[in-house]
Short mmCIF file of C-alpha atoms in Angstrom, two decimals:
data_model
loop_
_atom_site.label_atom_id
_atom_site.label_comp_id
_atom_site.label_asym_id
_atom_site.label_seq_id
_atom_site.Cartn_x
_atom_site.Cartn_y
_atom_site.Cartn_z
CA UNK E 47 -36.41 -14.65 18.17
CA UNK E 48 -34.00 -11.99 19.41
CA UNK E 49 -33.17 -14.07 22.47
CA UNK E 50 -32.53 -17.08 20.23
CA UNK E 51 -30.19 -15.01 18.02
CA UNK E 52 -28.29 -13.77 21.08
CA UNK E 53 -27.96 -17.34 22.36
CA UNK E 54 -26.54 -18.51 18.99
CA UNK E 55 -24.03 -15.67 18.96
CA UNK E 56 -22.83 -16.51 22.46
CA UNK E 57 -22.42 -20.19 21.54
CA UNK E 58 -20.30 -19.15 18.53
CA UNK E 59 -17.97 -17.16 20.81
CA UNK E 60 -19.31 -13.69 19.98
CA UNK E 61 -20.02 -11.71 23.18
CA UNK E 62 -23.55 -10.45 22.54
CA UNK E 63 -25.33 -7.67 24.46
CA UNK E 64 -28.47 -8.33 26.40
CA UNK E 65 -31.83 -7.55 24.85
CA UNK E 66 -32.12 -4.38 26.93
CA UNK E 67 -28.72 -3.14 25.67
CA UNK E 68 -29.63 -3.36 21.97
CA UNK E 69 -29.54 0.16 20.44
CA UNK E 70 -32.74 1.41 18.83
CA UNK E 71 -33.16 3.68 15.82
CA UNK E 72 -36.25 5.88 15.77
CA UNK E 73 -38.28 7.03 12.80
CA UNK E 74 -39.46 10.61 12.36
CA UNK E 75 -42.59 9.87 14.36
CA UNK E 76 -40.59 8.68 17.34
CA UNK E 77 -41.57 5.00 16.98
CA UNK E 78 -38.90 2.28 17.10
CA UNK E 79 -37.94 1.39 13.53
CA UNK E 80 -34.91 -0.93 13.46
CA UNK E 81 -32.02 -2.08 15.58
CA UNK E 82 -28.47 -1.90 14.25
CA UNK E 83 -25.79 -4.15 15.67
CA UNK E 84 -22.06 -3.60 15.09
CA UNK E 85 -20.59 -7.10 15.33
CA UNK E 86 -16.98 -7.85 16.16
CA UNK E 87 -15.20 -11.00 17.29
CA UNK E 88 -12.39 -11.66 19.78
CA UNK E 89 -9.04 -12.54 18.28
CA UNK E 90 -9.25 -16.05 19.72
CA UNK E 91 -12.48 -16.74 17.81
CA UNK E 92 -11.02 -15.35 14.58
CA UNK E 93 -7.87 -17.42 15.08
CA UNK E 94 -9.96 -20.59 15.45
CA UNK E 95 -11.95 -19.76 12.31
CA UNK E 96 -8.72 -19.08 10.41
CA UNK E 97 -7.39 -22.47 11.50
CA UNK E 98 -10.62 -24.17 10.39
CA UNK E 99 -10.41 -22.42 7.04
CA UNK E 100 -6.82 -23.58 6.50
CA UNK E 101 -7.83 -27.13 7.35
CA UNK E 102 -10.65 -27.01 4.80
CA UNK E 103 -8.24 -25.66 2.19
CA UNK E 104 -5.75 -28.41 2.97
CA UNK E 105 -8.37 -31.14 2.72
CA UNK E 106 -9.46 -29.78 -0.66
CA UNK E 107 -5.91 -29.90 -1.96
CA UNK E 108 -5.41 -26.15 -2.11
CA UNK E 109 -1.70 -25.36 -1.87
CA UNK E 110 -0.03 -22.44 -0.18
CA UNK E 111 2.86 -20.39 -1.47
CA UNK E 112 6.24 -20.46 0.35
CA UNK E 113 5.76 -16.83 1.38
CA UNK E 114 2.44 -17.64 3.03
CA UNK E 115 3.92 -20.68 4.80
CA UNK E 116 6.83 -18.61 6.10
CA UNK E 117 4.45 -15.94 7.32
CA UNK E 118 2.23 -18.49 9.10
CA UNK E 119 5.26 -20.06 10.78
CA UNK E 120 6.68 -16.70 11.81
CA UNK E 121 3.45 -15.28 13.24
CA UNK E 122 0.94 -17.35 15.15
CA UNK E 123 -2.00 -15.40 13.78
CA UNK E 124 -1.92 -12.59 11.23
CA UNK E 125 -4.78 -11.55 9.00
CA UNK E 126 -5.63 -8.59 6.82
CA UNK E 127 -8.81 -6.54 7.35
CA UNK E 128 -10.49 -8.37 4.46
CA UNK E 129 -9.59 -11.77 5.95
CA UNK E 130 -10.92 -10.69 9.33
CA UNK E 131 -14.22 -9.67 7.74
CA UNK E 132 -14.36 -12.95 5.79
CA UNK E 133 -13.81 -15.03 8.93
CA UNK E 134 -16.43 -13.04 10.83
CA UNK E 135 -18.85 -13.39 7.90
CA UNK E 136 -18.34 -17.17 7.91
CA UNK E 137 -19.03 -17.33 11.65
CA UNK E 138 -22.28 -15.41 11.18
CA UNK E 139 -23.42 -17.37 8.13
CA UNK E 140 -22.41 -20.90 9.18
CA UNK E 141 -25.18 -22.99 10.66
CA UNK E 142 -25.37 -23.44 14.42
CA UNK E 143 -24.55 -27.16 14.37
CA UNK E 144 -21.31 -26.31 12.54
CA UNK E 145 -20.22 -23.80 15.18
CA UNK E 146 -21.68 -20.63 13.66
CA UNK E 147 -24.59 -18.30 14.30
CA UNK E 148 -26.66 -19.17 11.21
CA UNK E 149 -27.72 -15.64 10.24
CA UNK E 150 -29.65 -15.69 6.94
CA UNK E 151 -30.67 -12.25 5.67
CA UNK E 152 -34.09 -12.25 3.96
CA UNK E 153 -34.69 -15.79 5.27
CA UNK E 154 -34.96 -15.43 9.06
CA UNK E 155 -38.65 -14.48 9.07
CA UNK E 156 -37.77 -10.78 9.06
CA UNK E 157 -35.45 -11.01 12.06
CA UNK E 158 -32.36 -10.01 10.02
CA UNK E 159 -32.92 -7.69 7.07
CA UNK E 160 -29.34 -7.35 5.87
CA UNK E 161 -25.69 -7.58 6.92
CA UNK E 162 -22.75 -5.69 5.47
CA UNK E 163 -19.19 -4.67 6.40
CA UNK E 164 -18.40 -1.15 7.55
CA UNK E 165 -16.02 1.08 5.60
CA UNK E 166 -12.81 2.53 6.98
CA UNK E 167 -13.29 6.24 6.23
CA UNK E 168 -9.66 7.16 6.93
CA UNK E 169 -8.41 4.52 4.49
CA UNK E 170 -10.99 5.49 1.86
CA UNK E 171 -9.96 9.15 2.03
CA UNK E 172 -6.25 8.40 1.78
CA UNK E 173 -6.88 5.82 -0.94
CA UNK E 174 -8.93 8.23 -3.08
CA UNK E 175 -6.36 11.03 -2.74
CA UNK E 176 -3.45 8.78 -3.69
CA UNK E 177 -5.26 7.37 -6.75
CA UNK E 178 -6.31 10.78 -8.05
CA UNK E 179 -2.69 11.67 -8.83
CA UNK E 180 -1.82 8.68 -11.03
CA UNK E 181 -2.89 7.32 -14.40
CA UNK E 182 -2.59 3.59 -13.82
CA UNK E 183 -3.07 1.23 -10.90
CA UNK E 184 0.20 -0.25 -9.67
CA UNK E 185 0.78 -3.66 -8.11
CA UNK E 186 1.13 -2.01 -4.68
CA UNK E 187 -2.27 -0.35 -5.11
CA UNK E 188 -3.86 -3.68 -5.99
CA UNK E 189 -2.29 -5.28 -2.93
CA UNK E 190 -3.77 -2.55 -0.73
CA UNK E 191 -7.21 -3.11 -2.26
CA UNK E 192 -6.86 -6.85 -1.77
CA UNK E 193 -5.87 -6.45 1.90
CA UNK E 194 -8.82 -4.16 2.69
CA UNK E 195 -11.61 -5.27 0.34
CA UNK E 196 -10.67 -8.82 -0.57
CA UNK E 197 -9.58 -10.71 -3.67
CA UNK E 198 -12.82 -10.31 -5.62
CA UNK E 199 -12.74 -6.51 -5.52
CA UNK E 200 -9.00 -6.54 -6.24
CA UNK E 201 -9.54 -8.76 -9.28
CA UNK E 202 -12.20 -6.33 -10.52
CA UNK E 203 -9.79 -3.39 -10.34
CA UNK E 204 -7.00 -5.49 -11.86
CA UNK E 205 -9.20 -6.47 -14.80
CA UNK E 206 -10.45 -2.92 -15.41
CA UNK E 207 -6.89 -1.60 -15.28
CA UNK E 208 -5.73 -4.26 -17.77
CA UNK E 209 -8.77 -3.73 -20.02
CA UNK E 210 -8.35 0.04 -20.26
CA UNK E 211 -4.68 -0.36 -21.16
CA UNK E 212 -5.53 -3.00 -23.76
CA UNK E 213 -8.02 -0.63 -25.42
CA UNK E 214 -5.27 1.81 -26.44
CA UNK E 215 -4.08 -0.14 -29.55
CA UNK E 216 -7.57 -0.55 -31.12
CA UNK E 217 -8.29 3.08 -30.29
CA UNK E 218 -5.23 4.30 -32.21
CA UNK E 219 -5.80 1.93 -35.14
CA UNK E 220 -9.48 2.84 -35.30
CA UNK E 221 -8.62 6.54 -35.36
CA UNK E 222 -6.18 6.00 -38.25
CA UNK E 223 -8.76 3.96 -40.18
CA UNK E 224 -11.36 6.68 -39.61
CA UNK E 225 -8.98 9.34 -40.93
CA UNK E 226 -7.62 7.53 -44.01
CA UNK E 227 -10.41 5.10 -44.98
CA UNK E 228 -14.06 5.61 -45.87
CA UNK E 229 -16.99 3.54 -44.68
CA UNK E 230 -16.44 0.23 -42.95
CA UNK E 231 -12.78 -0.83 -42.79
CA UNK E 232 -11.93 -4.48 -43.45
CA UNK E 233 -8.43 -3.83 -42.14
CA UNK E 234 -9.79 -2.65 -38.81
CA UNK E 235 -12.08 -5.70 -38.59
CA UNK E 236 -9.17 -8.10 -39.06
CA UNK E 237 -7.13 -6.14 -36.55
CA UNK E 238 -9.91 -6.53 -33.96
CA UNK E 239 -9.98 -10.30 -34.56
CA UNK E 240 -6.26 -10.68 -33.84
CA UNK E 241 -6.36 -8.12 -31.01
CA UNK E 242 -9.11 -10.11 -29.26
CA UNK E 243 -7.04 -13.30 -29.38
CA UNK E 244 -3.94 -11.59 -28.02
CA UNK E 245 -5.96 -9.76 -25.37
CA UNK E 246 -7.53 -12.95 -24.00
CA UNK E 247 -4.19 -14.79 -23.86
CA UNK E 248 -2.43 -11.86 -22.18
CA UNK E 249 -5.18 -11.54 -19.57
CA UNK E 250 -4.99 -15.27 -18.79
CA UNK E 251 -1.28 -14.90 -18.09
CA UNK E 252 -1.76 -11.77 -15.98
CA UNK E 253 -4.57 -13.44 -14.02
CA UNK E 254 -2.37 -16.45 -13.31
CA UNK E 255 0.33 -14.14 -11.97
CA UNK E 256 -2.15 -12.48 -9.61
CA UNK E 257 -3.46 -15.87 -8.48
CA UNK E 258 0.04 -16.98 -7.50
CA UNK E 259 0.94 -13.63 -5.93
CA UNK E 260 -2.23 -13.53 -3.80
CA UNK E 261 -2.08 -17.24 -2.92
CA UNK E 262 -5.56 -18.15 -4.17
CA UNK E 263 -4.70 -21.18 -6.33
CA UNK E 264 -7.59 -23.66 -6.65
CA UNK E 265 -9.68 -21.86 -4.04
CA UNK E 266 -12.76 -22.48 -6.18
CA UNK E 267 -12.61 -26.09 -4.97
CA UNK E 268 -13.62 -24.89 -1.51
CA UNK E 269 -17.30 -24.05 -1.68
CA UNK E 270 -19.62 -23.31 1.21
CA UNK E 271 -23.20 -24.34 1.72
CA UNK E 272 -25.79 -21.60 1.67
CA UNK E 273 -27.81 -21.34 4.90
CA UNK E 274 -30.86 -20.53 2.74
CA UNK E 275 -30.63 -23.96 1.10
CA UNK E 276 -33.84 -25.95 1.63
CA UNK E 277 -33.48 -29.74 1.47
CA UNK E 278 -36.09 -32.46 1.25
CA UNK E 279 -34.35 -35.27 3.10
CA UNK E 280 -31.02 -36.40 4.56
CA UNK E 281 -29.22 -39.41 3.09
CA UNK E 282 -25.89 -41.07 3.78
CA UNK E 283 -23.28 -40.43 1.11
CA UNK E 284 -22.37 -43.51 -0.93
CA UNK E 285 -18.70 -42.44 -0.94
CA UNK E 286 -18.00 -41.16 2.56
CA UNK E 287 -20.99 -42.54 4.47
CA UNK E 288 -21.58 -39.11 6.00
CA UNK E 289 -25.13 -37.74 6.11
CA UNK E 290 -25.81 -35.12 3.46
CA UNK E 291 -28.82 -32.97 2.60
CA UNK E 292 -30.55 -33.86 -0.64
CA UNK E 293 -32.73 -31.74 -2.88
CA UNK E 294 -33.83 -33.66 -6.01
CA UNK E 295 -32.23 -32.34 -9.18
CA UNK E 296 -35.42 -32.88 -11.17
CA UNK E 297 -37.20 -30.30 -9.03
CA UNK E 298 -34.58 -27.67 -9.83
CA UNK E 299 -34.66 -28.54 -13.55
CA UNK E 300 -38.45 -28.42 -13.48
CA UNK E 301 -38.27 -24.91 -12.04
CA UNK E 302 -35.66 -23.84 -14.61
CA UNK E 303 -37.33 -25.26 -17.73
CA UNK E 304 -40.91 -24.94 -16.51
CA UNK E 305 -40.90 -21.40 -15.09
CA UNK E 306 -37.59 -19.55 -15.43
CA UNK E 307 -36.98 -20.33 -19.11
CA UNK E 308 -40.57 -19.52 -20.28
CA UNK E 309 -40.51 -16.26 -18.31
CA UNK E 310 -37.12 -15.48 -19.86
CA UNK E 311 -38.52 -16.07 -23.36
CA UNK E 312 -41.51 -13.88 -22.51
CA UNK E 313 -39.05 -11.20 -21.40
CA UNK E 314 -37.28 -11.45 -24.78
CA UNK E 315 -40.63 -10.90 -26.54
CA UNK E 316 -41.31 -7.86 -24.34
CA UNK E 317 -37.87 -6.45 -25.19
CA UNK E 318 -38.35 -7.01 -28.93
CA UNK E 319 -41.79 -5.36 -28.95
CA UNK E 320 -40.63 -2.42 -26.81
CA UNK E 321 -37.50 -1.75 -28.82
CA UNK E 322 -39.34 -2.17 -32.12
CA UNK E 323 -41.91 0.43 -31.07
CA UNK E 324 -39.21 2.88 -30.01
CA UNK E 325 -37.29 2.26 -33.21
CA UNK E 326 -40.50 2.78 -35.22
CA UNK E 327 -40.99 6.19 -33.59
CA UNK E 328 -37.39 7.10 -34.46
CA UNK E 329 -37.98 6.03 -38.08
CA UNK E 330 -41.16 8.12 -38.30
CA UNK E 331 -39.31 11.15 -36.98
CA UNK E 332 -36.52 10.57 -39.45
CA UNK E 333 -38.62 9.84 -42.56
CA UNK E 334 -42.01 11.50 -42.10
CA UNK E 335 -41.59 14.39 -39.70
CA UNK E 336 -40.41 17.64 -41.30
CA UNK E 337 -41.38 20.09 -38.59
CA UNK E 338 -39.20 22.06 -36.17
CA UNK E 339 -36.71 20.45 -33.79
CA UNK E 340 -36.44 17.32 -35.91
CA UNK E 341 -32.87 16.45 -34.85
CA UNK E 342 -33.58 17.39 -31.23
CA UNK E 343 -36.61 15.10 -31.11
CA UNK E 344 -34.53 12.23 -32.47
CA UNK E 345 -31.93 12.80 -29.75
CA UNK E 346 -34.73 12.86 -27.16
CA UNK E 347 -35.99 9.51 -28.44
CA UNK E 348 -32.49 8.04 -28.21
CA UNK E 349 -32.32 9.28 -24.61
CA UNK E 350 -35.74 7.76 -23.88
CA UNK E 351 -34.54 4.48 -25.38
CA UNK E 352 -31.47 4.49 -23.13
CA UNK E 353 -33.68 5.21 -20.11
CA UNK E 354 -36.00 2.34 -21.02
CA UNK E 355 -32.97 0.05 -21.35
CA UNK E 356 -31.83 1.02 -17.84
CA UNK E 357 -35.34 0.44 -16.46
CA UNK E 358 -35.56 -2.97 -18.11
CA UNK E 359 -32.14 -3.89 -16.70
CA UNK E 360 -33.25 -3.03 -13.16
CA UNK E 361 -36.46 -5.06 -13.46
CA UNK E 362 -34.67 -8.04 -14.98
CA UNK E 363 -32.09 -7.95 -12.18
CA UNK E 364 -34.89 -8.31 -9.64
CA UNK E 365 -36.34 -11.19 -11.61
CA UNK E 366 -32.93 -12.88 -11.81
CA UNK E 367 -32.44 -12.67 -8.03
CA UNK E 368 -35.94 -14.04 -7.36
CA UNK E 369 -35.55 -16.90 -9.86
CA UNK E 370 -32.10 -17.88 -8.55
CA UNK E 371 -33.33 -17.92 -4.95
CA UNK E 372 -36.34 -19.99 -5.94
CA UNK E 373 -34.21 -22.55 -7.82
CA UNK E 374 -32.63 -23.38 -4.43
CA UNK E 375 -28.92 -23.92 -5.06
CA UNK E 376 -26.91 -25.63 -2.36
CA UNK E 377 -23.44 -24.12 -2.84
CA UNK E 378 -22.61 -20.43 -2.93
CA UNK E 379 -20.54 -20.82 -6.10
CA UNK E 380 -23.45 -22.50 -7.91
CA UNK E 381 -25.74 -19.69 -6.79
CA UNK E 382 -23.31 -16.98 -7.93
CA UNK E 383 -22.78 -18.63 -11.33
CA UNK E 384 -26.51 -19.02 -11.96
CA UNK E 385 -27.22 -15.41 -10.96
CA UNK E 386 -24.31 -14.13 -13.08
CA UNK E 387 -25.53 -16.02 -16.18
CA UNK E 388 -29.05 -14.62 -15.83
CA UNK E 389 -27.85 -11.06 -15.17
CA UNK E 390 -25.41 -11.10 -18.10
CA UNK E 391 -27.97 -12.53 -20.52
CA UNK E 392 -30.60 -9.99 -19.49
CA UNK E 393 -28.20 -7.05 -19.70
CA UNK E 394 -26.95 -8.20 -23.11
CA UNK E 395 -30.46 -8.57 -24.56
CA UNK E 396 -31.74 -5.30 -23.07
CA UNK E 397 -28.77 -3.28 -24.27
CA UNK E 398 -28.05 -4.72 -27.71
CA UNK E 399 -31.44 -5.88 -28.96
CA UNK E 400 -31.97 -2.59 -30.91
CA UNK E 401 -28.72 -3.23 -32.78
CA UNK E 402 -29.83 -6.77 -33.69
CA UNK E 403 -33.21 -5.46 -34.88
CA UNK E 404 -31.56 -2.89 -37.17
CA UNK E 405 -28.76 -5.15 -38.43
CA UNK E 406 -30.61 -8.42 -39.02
CA UNK E 407 -34.25 -7.35 -39.47
CA UNK E 408 -34.61 -3.80 -40.71
CA UNK E 409 -31.63 -3.46 -43.07
CA UNK E 410 -32.04 -6.83 -44.92
CA UNK E 411 -35.88 -6.71 -45.08
CA UNK E 412 -36.44 -2.97 -45.29
CA UNK E 413 -38.58 -3.02 -48.52
CA UNK E 414 -40.87 -5.71 -47.12
CA UNK E 415 -41.26 -3.87 -43.80
CA UNK E 416 -42.09 -0.62 -45.59
CA UNK E 417 -44.64 -2.42 -47.77
CA UNK E 418 -46.35 -4.00 -44.75
CA UNK E 419 -46.51 -0.70 -42.86
CA UNK E 420 -47.94 1.14 -45.88
CA UNK E 421 -50.57 -1.56 -46.36
CA UNK E 422 -51.61 -1.44 -42.69
CA UNK E 423 -51.61 2.36 -42.34
CA UNK E 424 -52.04 5.48 -44.48
CA UNK E 425 -48.36 6.38 -44.20
CA UNK E 426 -46.26 6.77 -47.32
CA UNK E 427 -42.72 5.68 -46.49
CA UNK E 428 -39.61 5.64 -48.60
CA UNK E 429 -36.85 3.07 -48.62
CA UNK E 430 -33.70 4.43 -46.98
CA UNK E 431 -30.51 4.10 -49.04
CA UNK E 432 -27.86 1.75 -47.79
CA UNK E 433 -25.60 4.59 -46.70
CA UNK E 434 -28.40 6.03 -44.57
CA UNK E 435 -29.08 2.68 -42.92
CA UNK E 436 -25.39 2.41 -42.00
CA UNK E 437 -25.58 5.89 -40.48
CA UNK E 438 -28.71 4.86 -38.59
CA UNK E 439 -26.93 1.80 -37.19
CA UNK E 440 -23.99 3.96 -36.13
CA UNK E 441 -26.29 6.47 -34.40
CA UNK E 442 -28.03 3.61 -32.60
CA UNK E 443 -24.72 2.23 -31.33
CA UNK E 444 -23.69 5.70 -30.19
CA UNK E 445 -26.99 6.13 -28.39
CA UNK E 446 -26.63 2.78 -26.60
CA UNK E 447 -23.07 3.43 -25.45
CA UNK E 448 -22.89 7.19 -24.80
CA UNK E 449 -26.42 7.75 -23.54
CA UNK E 450 -26.18 4.67 -21.35
CA UNK E 451 -23.02 6.02 -19.74
CA UNK E 452 -24.67 9.40 -19.14
CA UNK E 453 -27.72 7.76 -17.55
CA UNK E 454 -25.46 5.56 -15.43
CA UNK E 455 -23.46 8.58 -14.25
CA UNK E 456 -26.69 10.38 -13.38
CA UNK E 457 -28.01 7.42 -11.37
CA UNK E 458 -24.74 6.68 -9.56
CA UNK E 459 -23.71 10.27 -8.82
CA UNK E 460 -26.54 12.80 -9.02
CA UNK E 461 -29.30 10.57 -7.65
CA UNK E 462 -26.99 9.28 -4.91
CA UNK E 463 -26.11 12.86 -3.91
CA UNK E 464 -29.73 13.98 -3.58
CA UNK E 465 -30.67 10.73 -1.86
CA UNK E 466 -27.97 11.35 0.72
CA UNK E 467 -29.14 14.96 1.18
CA UNK E 468 -32.68 13.72 1.67
CA UNK E 469 -31.56 11.09 4.19
CA UNK E 470 -29.62 13.68 6.21
CA UNK E 471 -32.63 16.03 6.07
CA UNK E 472 -35.01 13.32 7.33
CA UNK E 473 -32.53 12.41 10.04
CA UNK E 474 -32.31 16.04 11.17
CA UNK E 475 -36.11 16.39 11.10
CA UNK E 476 -36.42 13.21 13.13
CA UNK E 477 -34.01 14.52 15.75
CA UNK E 478 -35.85 17.87 15.84
CA UNK E 479 -39.20 16.10 16.30
CA UNK E 480 -37.76 13.93 19.06
CA UNK E 481 -36.27 17.01 20.74
CA UNK E 482 -39.55 18.91 20.37
CA UNK E 483 -41.57 16.03 21.81
CA UNK E 484 -39.09 15.73 24.69
CA UNK E 485 -39.35 19.47 25.40
CA UNK E 486 -43.15 19.39 25.28
CA UNK E 487 -43.18 16.35 27.55
CA UNK E 488 -40.84 18.11 30.01
CA UNK E 489 -43.03 21.24 29.96
CA UNK E 490 -46.19 19.22 30.55
CA UNK E 491 -44.52 17.35 33.42
CA UNK E 492 -43.32 20.63 34.93
CA UNK E 493 -46.76 22.18 34.64
CA UNK E 494 -48.35 19.09 36.19
CA UNK E 495 -45.86 19.22 39.07
CA UNK E 496 -46.61 22.89 39.67
CA UNK E 497 -50.36 22.26 39.66
CA UNK E 498 -49.97 19.34 42.06
CA UNK E 499 -47.75 21.44 44.31
CA UNK E 500 -50.26 24.31 44.30
CA UNK E 501 -53.15 21.98 44.94
CA UNK E 502 -51.30 20.30 47.81
CA UNK E 503 -50.44 23.62 49.42
CA UNK E 504 -54.02 24.86 49.20
CA UNK E 505 -55.34 21.64 50.71
CA UNK E 506 -52.87 21.86 53.56
CA UNK E 507 -53.87 25.44 54.37
CA UNK E 508 -57.55 24.58 54.30
CA UNK E 509 -57.05 21.73 56.68
#
């Protein structure tokens, strides 16, 4: 399999090393674990892939801005680091019959585990230092991100920058309503309605400006086939007459409505039961428990609830990836959209189901719920006044937002730090074990040589 992969790379124009030249990475025990390859491409190969990409864009009717045309006419071949990585990624992912290597992580029978671009540490350091001294992201900063990391990452930073700025007006109005009004403010609710409309329209305009500035108009028309796509048969297209791979749509719909949707509904039931149990414990602590550390125990339960939400999100993300792979989408855009819909729906249900339970189940039907619980158990519960239920809803929202951010910070920062420390420690131990085994081997070889030399001398004297 390794020889076949090397042959594909050479046919695609990537000078590949021989099998003996592949670097090996050793585990702590000294056994070969994995091989890491740093892949690059000659400029001629990248130039050919860039030309092929422009042809595909032209055939799909994707226009180019005058600035991009002038640049292409002035320079024979110029590309940013992100474009270079994208061209190289296409060469690796494209099937062999289309001039690529056909690398499919998680689909090549274990031959390729993963593939990812390497970071530029010098750029990352300078980038972080320059951004630490400013409040907002400028257009020049976004252009730098786009050149190094690509349009998707740049659009993410552009949206977050726009979103944080747009949150300033509702923050100020909400603070004024909290200071001068009591309870729920109708004025603030109407303000949020109009603010949402203005925010969406303003973002659409800003996004259109970025699309024109970065020359990515109508690029969604150009979609690539996934190498993991499994087809049943090949038929000639009725429009072009070209052969195309066919996977019956009814099979995909059967998978969606027969397996994915029922499992999703089962997941909703699991979420409702789990959150109802946690909310019941919080209610018991609030209404029945009068011992020490009452408020502290309630905060602990809110923290446990946030941790359970994070755990459910991680499990549902795995399920979403498995289900989307199993549904077997042909185009990368179709795959990304299906995975995004599943991930968003799961995250929304996991995070905000407690709020729906309180708002639309507990508050309207509180007397009936209390009556059922008292009839089923020996507990004597009291109906919470409306003002207390509103406070309970507010505390639940605070727990979901604040505690979730704290848990996310802990996972992304603290856990990552200790994981890195552990990885460096294991790496150092592995090197020490390899060095120790090499020293012991050298000592044993030296001792064996001395014994053989002594034995040979004695034999010679005896003879």
